[in-house]
Amino acid sequence: MIDRRNLLKGAALLAGTWPASSIAKSSDAGGIITLTAKELDFSLARKDLPASPFWLYNGLTPGPEIRVRRGEKVKVRLLNELPEPTSIHWHGIRLANSMDGVAGLTQPAVQPGEVFDYEFVAPDAGTYWYHAHNKSWNQVARGLYGALIVEEHDSPVPRANDITLVIDDWRVDQQGNLDLASFENLMDWSHAGRLGNLITVNGTFRPELNVAAGKTSRLRLINASNSRIFQLALEGTEALVMALDGQPVPEPFQPVKPPLILAPAQRIDLLVRPIAGEAFALATQTARETIRLADFIVTGVGADRSRIPAITSNAILEPDTPTARHYRLDMTGGAMGNFVETTYQGRILSRDELISARQVWAFNGVANLADDPMFSVEHGETVTIDIVNDTAFAHAMHVHGHHFRVVRPGADEIDLNRPWRDTLLVAPDRTARIAFVADNPGKWLLHCHMLEHAAAGMNSWFEVT
Ligand code: C2O
Ligand code: CU
């Protein structure tokens, strides 16, 4: 299945730009996109790095970009050629529960050698992504993810100026191989999660991308890293925020307070208007330095002075907060956190037992999935949740199957009133409040998207009946 040709296709990707061949449309091959998950030798595009084993969709990381139109059906056949069970989650898509791809909750994990067919309608336009959802801390870190773009019917920007940038944070060892030995480091699990030492954009270390002068371009930023929170800035140009986690903002705006925070699994769509001869760069700030992630070369001449296009918003039900069912989610645990009595798999465990079970975090005193949901609501009810971060670390909370309004932000994020999100960063000692209409029946996960934190306890579920 993965032959030399596909590997060469991978090599083309590494050369910097996104080859058309890595874009899968649902119109391909009878409407079905096949994603084969398989271990293969791969090298991230930096010249000094050797090839080492990665887990890839169709021989690539990111996997093929899936592009559909809003309202279109997405059909994907997952072929598991990995040495362990897997599944695919369609992050941010408000789809039918049976297609949500959560191994052990919405479907059994797909065993090695087996096939699973996903089929769902993409109801909202925007920037989404897909990733493995069985032992995600391991499978996503090895490369199993890709972009899922749902185009508007009246896209404000032509396809040629619509650029996806999937950012990842890898950890490589001294030889430059993917550092698998570090994946299970409990120190990382109980601190900020596994942080890497090599940041790539579309699988490439510091790619050069071309944009056309005078053409408004849309940059779709996706944070695919296990745990790194990016503090992004565009150097050398002005950018307007047009969408967050797939959902358009009411009016594209320039953030008052840069940098742009992009927590794990979050997306930001930006509009830029490249000016002839004025190269710019995407950079991230760490405590110590500014790292350039991608360079943009502006080709051609001309200037775009047209009005900034607005994008049509998606039809998400507005929460009715006065009648809401209100819940509280206390996040506890981790290094330097207060210890609270914690139940794991139906039993209260001592601190030592929790550590040896690698369950060092909890939501409301429960580590990981219990038999009973955290709460159960009826279809159509509004839910509000206070997310109380009583830990020493930030957490990126993700709700499956729904977008929510951020009633009270959990971090100094983007200066916008009550944005829609599917993943929210909550800083230490902060309490965020979210609100949504539980309009999608089924069993939905609610977890921290720092994937080590989720594996180590920050994982729960709720039910919509
Ligand atoms: Cu990006 Cu539980 O998912
Ligand atoms: Cu977390």
Coordinates of C-alpha atoms and ligand atoms in Angstrom, one line a residue:
M1 CA 0.0 0.0 0.0
I2 CA 2.7 2.5 1.0
D3 CA 5.1 2.1 -1.9
R4 CA 8.0 4.2 -3.0
R5 CA 5.7 6.6 -4.8
N6 CA 3.9 7.5 -1.7
L7 CA 7.2 8.0 0.1
L8 CA 8.2 10.4 -2.6
K9 CA 5.0 12.2 -2.2
G10 CA 6.0 12.6 1.4
A11 CA 9.3 14.0 0.2
A12 CA 7.6 16.6 -1.9
L13 CA 5.6 17.7 1.1
L14 CA 8.9 18.2 3.0
A15 CA 10.2 20.5 0.3
G16 CA 8.0 23.2 1.9
T17 CA 4.8 23.7 0.1
W18 CA 1.7 21.6 0.3
P19 CA 1.4 19.5 -2.8
A20 CA -2.1 19.2 -4.3
S21 CA -1.7 15.4 -4.2
S22 CA -1.9 15.4 -0.4
I23 CA -5.3 16.9 -0.4
A24 CA -8.1 14.4 -0.2
K25 CA -11.6 15.5 -1.4
S26 CA -14.5 13.4 -0.6
S27 CA -15.0 13.2 -4.4
D28 CA -12.0 10.9 -4.6
A29 CA -12.4 7.2 -5.3
G30 CA -16.2 6.9 -5.1
G31 CA -16.4 9.4 -2.3
I32 CA -14.3 7.4 0.2
I33 CA -11.0 8.6 1.5
T34 CA -8.9 5.8 2.8
L35 CA -6.5 6.5 5.6
T36 CA -4.0 3.8 6.3
A37 CA -2.4 4.1 9.7
K38 CA 1.0 2.4 9.6
E39 CA 4.5 2.6 11.1
L40 CA 7.1 3.7 8.6
D41 CA 10.5 5.3 8.6
F42 CA 10.1 9.0 8.1
S43 CA 12.2 12.1 8.7
L44 CA 11.0 15.4 9.7
A45 CA 12.3 17.9 7.2
R46 CA 15.4 19.2 8.7
K47 CA 18.5 18.1 6.8
D48 CA 20.4 16.7 9.8
L49 CA 17.7 14.4 10.9
P50 CA 17.8 10.7 10.1
A51 CA 14.7 8.7 9.3
S52 CA 13.1 7.0 12.3
P53 CA 9.9 5.1 12.8
F54 CA 6.8 7.3 12.9
W55 CA 3.1 6.3 12.8
L56 CA 1.6 7.9 9.8
Y57 CA -1.7 8.2 7.8
N58 CA -0.9 7.3 4.2
G59 CA 2.8 7.7 4.8
L60 CA 2.6 11.4 5.8
T61 CA 2.5 13.6 8.9
P62 CA 0.4 15.6 8.9
G63 CA -1.8 13.1 7.2
P64 CA -3.6 14.1 4.0
E65 CA -5.6 17.3 4.3
I66 CA -9.3 16.5 4.0
R67 CA -11.3 19.3 2.4
V68 CA -15.0 19.3 2.0
R69 CA -17.8 21.8 1.6
R70 CA -20.1 22.7 4.5
G71 CA -23.0 20.2 4.7
E72 CA -21.1 17.6 2.6
K73 CA -20.7 14.1 3.7
V74 CA -17.3 12.9 4.8
K75 CA -16.6 9.2 4.2
V76 CA -13.3 7.9 5.5
R77 CA -12.2 4.2 5.7
L78 CA -9.6 3.7 8.4
L79 CA -7.3 0.8 7.8
N80 CA -5.3 -0.1 10.9
E81 CA -1.9 -1.5 10.0
L82 CA -0.4 -0.3 13.4
P83 CA 0.8 -2.8 16.0
E84 CA -1.9 -1.5 18.4
P85 CA -5.6 -0.7 18.3
T86 CA -6.6 2.8 17.1
S87 CA -9.5 5.1 16.1
I88 CA -10.0 8.5 14.6
H89 CA -11.7 11.5 16.3
W90 CA -12.9 14.4 14.1
H91 CA -12.0 17.3 16.5
G92 CA -14.6 20.1 16.6
I93 CA -17.1 18.5 14.3
R94 CA -20.6 18.4 15.7
L95 CA -21.3 14.9 14.3
A96 CA -23.4 11.9 15.3
N97 CA -22.0 10.3 18.5
S98 CA -21.3 6.9 16.9
M99 CA -18.8 8.6 14.5
D100 CA -17.0 10.5 17.2
G101 CA -14.1 8.0 17.2
V102 CA -13.5 7.7 21.0
A103 CA -12.2 4.2 21.5
G104 CA -13.9 2.7 24.5
L105 CA -16.8 5.2 24.7
T106 CA -18.4 5.7 21.2
Q107 CA -16.8 2.7 19.5
P108 CA -14.6 -0.3 20.2
A109 CA -11.0 0.4 19.2
V110 CA -10.1 -0.8 15.7
Q111 CA -7.8 -3.8 16.1
P112 CA -4.6 -4.2 14.0
G113 CA -5.5 -5.5 10.6
E114 CA -9.1 -4.2 10.9
V115 CA -11.1 -1.6 9.1
F116 CA -13.6 1.0 10.3
D117 CA -15.8 3.2 8.1
Y118 CA -16.5 6.7 9.3
E119 CA -19.3 8.7 7.7
F120 CA -20.7 12.0 8.9
V121 CA -21.9 15.3 7.7
A122 CA -19.8 18.4 8.4
P123 CA -22.4 20.8 9.6
D124 CA -20.1 23.8 10.2
A125 CA -17.6 25.5 7.9
G126 CA -14.2 26.1 9.4
T127 CA -10.8 24.8 10.4
Y128 CA -10.9 21.4 12.2
W129 CA -8.6 18.4 12.5
Y130 CA -8.6 14.7 12.9
H131 CA -6.4 12.6 15.2
A132 CA -6.0 9.2 16.7
H133 CA -8.1 8.7 19.8
N134 CA -6.8 5.6 21.4
K135 CA -3.8 6.2 23.6
S136 CA -3.6 9.6 22.0
W137 CA -0.6 10.6 24.1
N138 CA 1.3 8.0 22.2
Q139 CA -0.4 7.9 18.8
V140 CA -0.7 11.6 18.2
A141 CA 2.9 12.1 19.3
R142 CA 4.0 9.6 16.7
G143 CA 2.3 11.5 13.9
L144 CA -1.3 10.4 13.6
Y145 CA -3.2 13.5 12.8
G146 CA -4.2 15.8 9.9
A147 CA -6.2 18.9 8.9
L148 CA -9.9 18.7 8.2
I149 CA -11.1 21.8 6.4
V150 CA -14.8 22.5 5.8
E151 CA -15.1 25.2 3.2
E152 CA -17.9 27.8 3.2
H153 CA -20.1 27.9 0.1
D154 CA -19.2 31.5 -0.3
S155 CA -15.5 31.3 0.7
P156 CA -14.1 34.8 1.3
V157 CA -10.7 33.9 0.0
P158 CA -9.9 31.9 -3.1
R159 CA -8.5 28.4 -2.6
A160 CA -5.0 29.5 -3.8
N161 CA -4.7 31.9 -0.9
D162 CA -6.1 29.5 1.7
I163 CA -3.2 28.1 3.6
T164 CA -3.3 25.4 6.3
L165 CA -0.4 25.5 8.9
V166 CA -0.4 22.5 11.2
I167 CA 2.1 23.2 14.0
D168 CA 3.6 20.3 16.0
D169 CA 6.1 20.1 18.8
W170 CA 8.3 16.9 18.5
R171 CA 10.9 15.6 20.9
V172 CA 13.9 14.1 19.2
D173 CA 16.9 12.6 20.9
Q174 CA 20.5 13.4 20.3
Q175 CA 20.7 11.4 17.2
G176 CA 17.7 13.2 15.9
N177 CA 15.3 10.2 16.1
L178 CA 11.8 10.5 17.5
D179 CA 12.5 10.2 21.3
L180 CA 10.0 7.4 22.1
A181 CA 11.7 6.7 25.5
S182 CA 10.5 10.1 26.8
F183 CA 6.8 9.4 26.0
E184 CA 6.0 7.8 29.3
N185 CA 8.0 10.1 31.5
L186 CA 5.8 10.5 34.6
M187 CA 7.6 13.7 35.5
D188 CA 6.2 15.2 32.2
W189 CA 2.8 13.7 32.8
S190 CA 2.5 15.3 36.2
H191 CA 3.9 18.7 35.1
A192 CA 3.0 20.6 31.9
G193 CA 2.8 17.4 29.7
R194 CA 5.4 16.3 27.2
L195 CA 7.1 19.3 25.6
G196 CA 9.3 18.8 22.6
N197 CA 12.5 20.4 21.2
L198 CA 11.7 20.6 17.5
I199 CA 8.7 22.6 16.2
T200 CA 7.5 21.9 12.7
V201 CA 4.9 23.4 10.4
N202 CA 3.2 20.9 8.1
G203 CA 6.0 18.4 9.0
T204 CA 8.7 20.8 8.0
F205 CA 11.2 22.6 10.2
R206 CA 10.8 26.3 9.4
P207 CA 9.3 26.1 5.9
E208 CA 9.3 28.9 3.4
L209 CA 5.8 29.5 2.0
N210 CA 4.8 31.7 -0.9
V211 CA 1.9 34.1 -0.7
A212 CA 0.8 36.5 -3.4
A213 CA 1.1 40.3 -3.0
G214 CA -2.1 42.1 -2.9
K215 CA -4.2 39.0 -2.3
T216 CA -5.9 38.6 1.0
S217 CA -4.7 35.3 2.4
R218 CA -6.2 33.1 5.0
L219 CA -3.9 31.3 7.4
R220 CA -5.4 28.4 9.2
L221 CA -3.3 27.6 12.3
I222 CA -3.8 24.3 14.0
N223 CA -1.9 23.2 17.2
A224 CA -1.4 19.5 16.9
S225 CA 1.2 19.2 19.7
N226 CA 0.6 17.0 22.7
S227 CA 1.0 19.8 25.3
R228 CA 2.7 22.9 24.0
I229 CA 0.9 26.2 24.3
F230 CA 2.1 28.5 21.6
Q231 CA 2.3 32.3 21.9
L232 CA 2.2 33.3 18.3
A233 CA 2.9 36.4 16.5
L234 CA 3.2 37.4 12.8
E235 CA 6.4 39.5 12.4
G236 CA 6.4 41.9 9.5
T237 CA 2.7 42.1 8.7
E238 CA -0.6 42.8 10.4
A239 CA -3.1 40.0 10.9
L240 CA -6.8 39.9 11.6
V241 CA -8.4 37.2 13.6
M242 CA -11.3 35.7 11.6
A243 CA -12.2 32.5 13.3
L244 CA -11.5 30.6 16.5
D245 CA -11.8 26.8 16.7
G246 CA -13.5 26.8 13.3
Q247 CA -16.2 29.4 14.3
P248 CA -16.0 32.8 12.6
V249 CA -15.8 35.8 14.9
P250 CA -18.6 38.4 14.3
E251 CA -16.1 40.8 12.7
P252 CA -12.4 40.1 11.8
F253 CA -10.4 42.1 14.3
Q254 CA -6.8 42.9 15.2
P255 CA -6.0 41.6 18.7
V256 CA -5.3 44.4 21.1
K257 CA -3.0 42.2 23.2
P258 CA -0.6 40.0 21.2
P259 CA 0.6 37.3 21.3
L260 CA -2.0 35.0 20.1
I261 CA -2.3 32.1 22.4
L262 CA -2.8 28.7 20.7
A263 CA -3.3 25.9 23.2
P264 CA -3.2 22.2 22.2
A265 CA -6.0 21.4 19.7
Q266 CA -7.1 25.0 19.3
R267 CA -7.3 26.7 15.9
I268 CA -7.0 30.3 14.8
D269 CA -7.8 31.6 11.3
L270 CA -6.0 34.7 10.4
L271 CA -6.3 37.1 7.5
V272 CA -3.2 38.7 6.1
R273 CA -2.7 41.1 3.2
P274 CA 0.8 40.6 1.9
I275 CA 2.6 43.6 0.4
A276 CA 5.0 43.2 -2.5
G277 CA 8.6 42.8 -1.2
E278 CA 7.6 42.6 2.4
A279 CA 8.4 39.1 3.7
F280 CA 6.9 38.2 7.0
A281 CA 7.2 35.3 9.5
L282 CA 5.2 33.3 11.9
A283 CA 7.0 33.2 15.3
T284 CA 6.3 31.8 18.7
Q285 CA 7.6 33.3 22.0
T286 CA 9.0 31.1 24.8
A287 CA 10.1 32.4 28.1
R288 CA 13.6 32.9 26.8
E289 CA 13.4 33.5 23.1
T290 CA 11.4 34.0 19.9
I291 CA 11.4 31.1 17.5
R292 CA 10.6 31.5 13.9
L293 CA 8.2 28.8 12.7
A294 CA 7.6 29.7 9.1
D295 CA 8.8 32.3 6.6
F296 CA 6.5 33.8 4.1
I297 CA 7.9 35.1 0.8
V298 CA 5.6 37.6 -1.0
T299 CA 5.5 37.1 -4.7
G300 CA 4.1 39.4 -7.4
V301 CA 2.9 42.9 -7.2
G302 CA -0.3 44.7 -6.3
A303 CA -2.3 45.6 -3.3
D304 CA -5.7 44.5 -2.0
R305 CA -7.8 47.4 -0.8
S306 CA -11.1 45.7 -0.9
R307 CA -13.1 45.4 2.3
I308 CA -12.2 42.6 4.6
P309 CA -14.5 39.8 3.8
A310 CA -16.7 38.6 6.6
I311 CA -17.6 34.9 6.8
T312 CA -21.0 33.5 7.3
S313 CA -21.4 32.1 10.8
N314 CA -22.5 28.6 11.5
A315 CA -25.9 27.8 12.9
I316 CA -25.1 26.9 16.6
L317 CA -27.9 27.2 19.1
E318 CA -27.5 30.1 21.5
P319 CA -27.3 28.9 25.1
D320 CA -30.2 30.0 27.3
T321 CA -28.2 30.7 30.5
P322 CA -31.0 31.6 32.9
T323 CA -32.6 28.1 32.6
A324 CA -29.2 26.3 32.5
R325 CA -28.3 23.2 34.4
H326 CA -25.2 24.3 36.2
Y327 CA -22.1 22.1 37.0
R328 CA -18.8 22.6 38.5
L329 CA -15.6 20.8 37.4
D330 CA -12.7 20.9 39.9
M331 CA -9.4 20.2 38.4
T332 CA -6.9 18.8 40.9
G333 CA -3.6 16.9 41.1
G334 CA -0.3 17.1 39.4
A335 CA 3.0 18.2 40.7
M336 CA 2.8 21.0 43.3
G337 CA -1.0 20.5 43.5
N338 CA -3.1 19.9 46.6
F339 CA -3.9 16.2 47.0
V340 CA -7.6 15.3 47.2
E341 CA -9.2 12.0 47.8
T342 CA -9.4 10.4 44.3
T343 CA -11.4 7.5 42.9
Y344 CA -10.0 5.4 40.0
Q345 CA -11.9 2.6 38.5
G346 CA -14.5 2.7 41.2
R347 CA -12.0 2.5 44.1
I348 CA -10.5 5.2 46.3
L349 CA -6.8 4.9 46.0
S350 CA -4.0 6.2 48.2
R351 CA -1.5 8.7 46.8
D352 CA 1.1 5.9 46.1
E353 CA -1.5 3.7 44.4
L354 CA -2.5 6.6 42.2
I355 CA 1.1 7.2 41.2
S356 CA 1.7 3.6 40.4
A357 CA -1.5 3.6 38.3
R358 CA -0.1 6.8 36.6
Q359 CA -3.3 8.6 37.6
V360 CA -2.0 11.9 39.0
W361 CA -4.8 14.2 38.0
A362 CA -8.5 14.2 38.6
F363 CA -11.8 16.0 37.8
N364 CA -14.1 16.3 40.8
G365 CA -12.0 13.6 42.6
V366 CA -12.3 11.0 39.9
A367 CA -9.4 10.0 37.7
N368 CA -10.3 9.0 34.2
L369 CA -13.5 7.5 32.9
A370 CA -15.9 6.2 35.4
D371 CA -18.9 3.9 34.7
D372 CA -21.2 6.8 35.3
P373 CA -21.1 10.1 33.5
M374 CA -20.1 13.3 35.3
F375 CA -23.6 14.6 34.5
S376 CA -26.5 13.6 32.3
V377 CA -28.8 16.2 30.7
E378 CA -31.8 16.0 28.4
H379 CA -31.5 16.9 24.7
G380 CA -32.0 20.6 24.3
E381 CA -31.1 21.7 27.8
T382 CA -28.5 24.4 28.3
V383 CA -25.5 23.5 30.3
T384 CA -23.1 25.8 32.1
I385 CA -19.9 24.5 33.7
D386 CA -17.5 26.3 36.0
I387 CA -14.1 24.9 35.3
V388 CA -12.0 25.5 38.4
N389 CA -8.3 25.1 37.9
D390 CA -6.9 24.2 41.4
T391 CA -3.6 23.0 40.0
A392 CA -0.2 24.6 39.3
F393 CA -0.6 24.1 35.5
A394 CA -2.7 25.4 32.6
H395 CA -5.1 23.0 31.0
A396 CA -6.8 23.0 27.5
M397 CA -10.3 21.7 28.1
H398 CA -12.1 20.1 25.2
V399 CA -15.8 19.3 24.9
H400 CA -16.7 16.7 22.3
G401 CA -19.7 17.0 20.0
H402 CA -20.5 20.6 20.9
H403 CA -19.1 24.1 20.7
F404 CA -19.6 26.3 23.7
R405 CA -19.7 30.0 24.5
V406 CA -16.9 31.2 26.7
V407 CA -18.9 33.1 29.3
R408 CA -15.8 33.8 31.5
P409 CA -12.4 33.2 30.0
G410 CA -9.9 31.0 31.7
A411 CA -6.8 32.8 30.5
D412 CA -5.8 36.2 29.0
E413 CA -6.7 34.9 25.6
I414 CA -8.1 36.7 22.7
D415 CA -10.0 39.9 23.5
L416 CA -13.4 38.9 22.3
N417 CA -16.7 38.8 24.0
R418 CA -18.1 35.3 24.5
P419 CA -16.4 33.5 21.6
W420 CA -17.5 30.1 20.4
R421 CA -14.8 27.5 21.1
D422 CA -14.4 23.7 21.4
T423 CA -11.2 23.9 23.4
L424 CA -10.5 26.4 26.2
L425 CA -7.3 27.2 28.0
V426 CA -7.7 27.5 31.8
A427 CA -4.7 29.0 33.6
P428 CA -3.7 28.0 37.2
D429 CA -6.0 29.4 39.9
R430 CA -8.5 30.6 37.3
T431 CA -12.2 29.7 37.0
A432 CA -13.7 29.7 33.5
R433 CA -17.3 29.4 32.7
I434 CA -18.7 27.8 29.5
A435 CA -22.2 27.5 28.2
F436 CA -23.7 25.4 25.5
V437 CA -27.0 23.8 24.4
A438 CA -26.7 20.0 24.7
D439 CA -28.3 19.4 21.3
N440 CA -26.4 16.3 20.3
P441 CA -27.5 13.0 21.9
G442 CA -24.9 10.5 23.1
K443 CA -21.9 10.0 25.3
W444 CA -19.4 12.8 25.0
L445 CA -15.9 13.2 26.3
L446 CA -14.8 16.2 28.3
H447 CA -11.1 16.2 28.8
C448 CA -7.8 18.1 28.9
H449 CA -6.1 18.2 25.5
M450 CA -2.7 18.1 27.1
L451 CA -2.7 14.5 26.1
E452 CA -0.5 13.3 28.9
H453 CA -2.9 15.0 31.4
A454 CA -5.9 13.3 29.8
A455 CA -4.1 9.9 30.0
A456 CA -3.2 10.6 33.6
G457 CA -6.7 11.3 34.8
M458 CA -8.1 14.5 33.2
N459 CA -10.7 12.7 31.3
S460 CA -14.4 12.5 31.9
W461 CA -17.7 12.1 30.0
F462 CA -21.2 13.4 30.1
E463 CA -24.4 12.1 28.5
V464 CA -27.1 13.8 26.5
T465 CA -30.3 11.7 26.5
Ligands
C2O1 CU1 -9.0 16.4 19.9 CU2 -10.9 14.0 22.7 O1 -9.9 15.2 21.3
CU2 CU -4.2 19.4 31.4

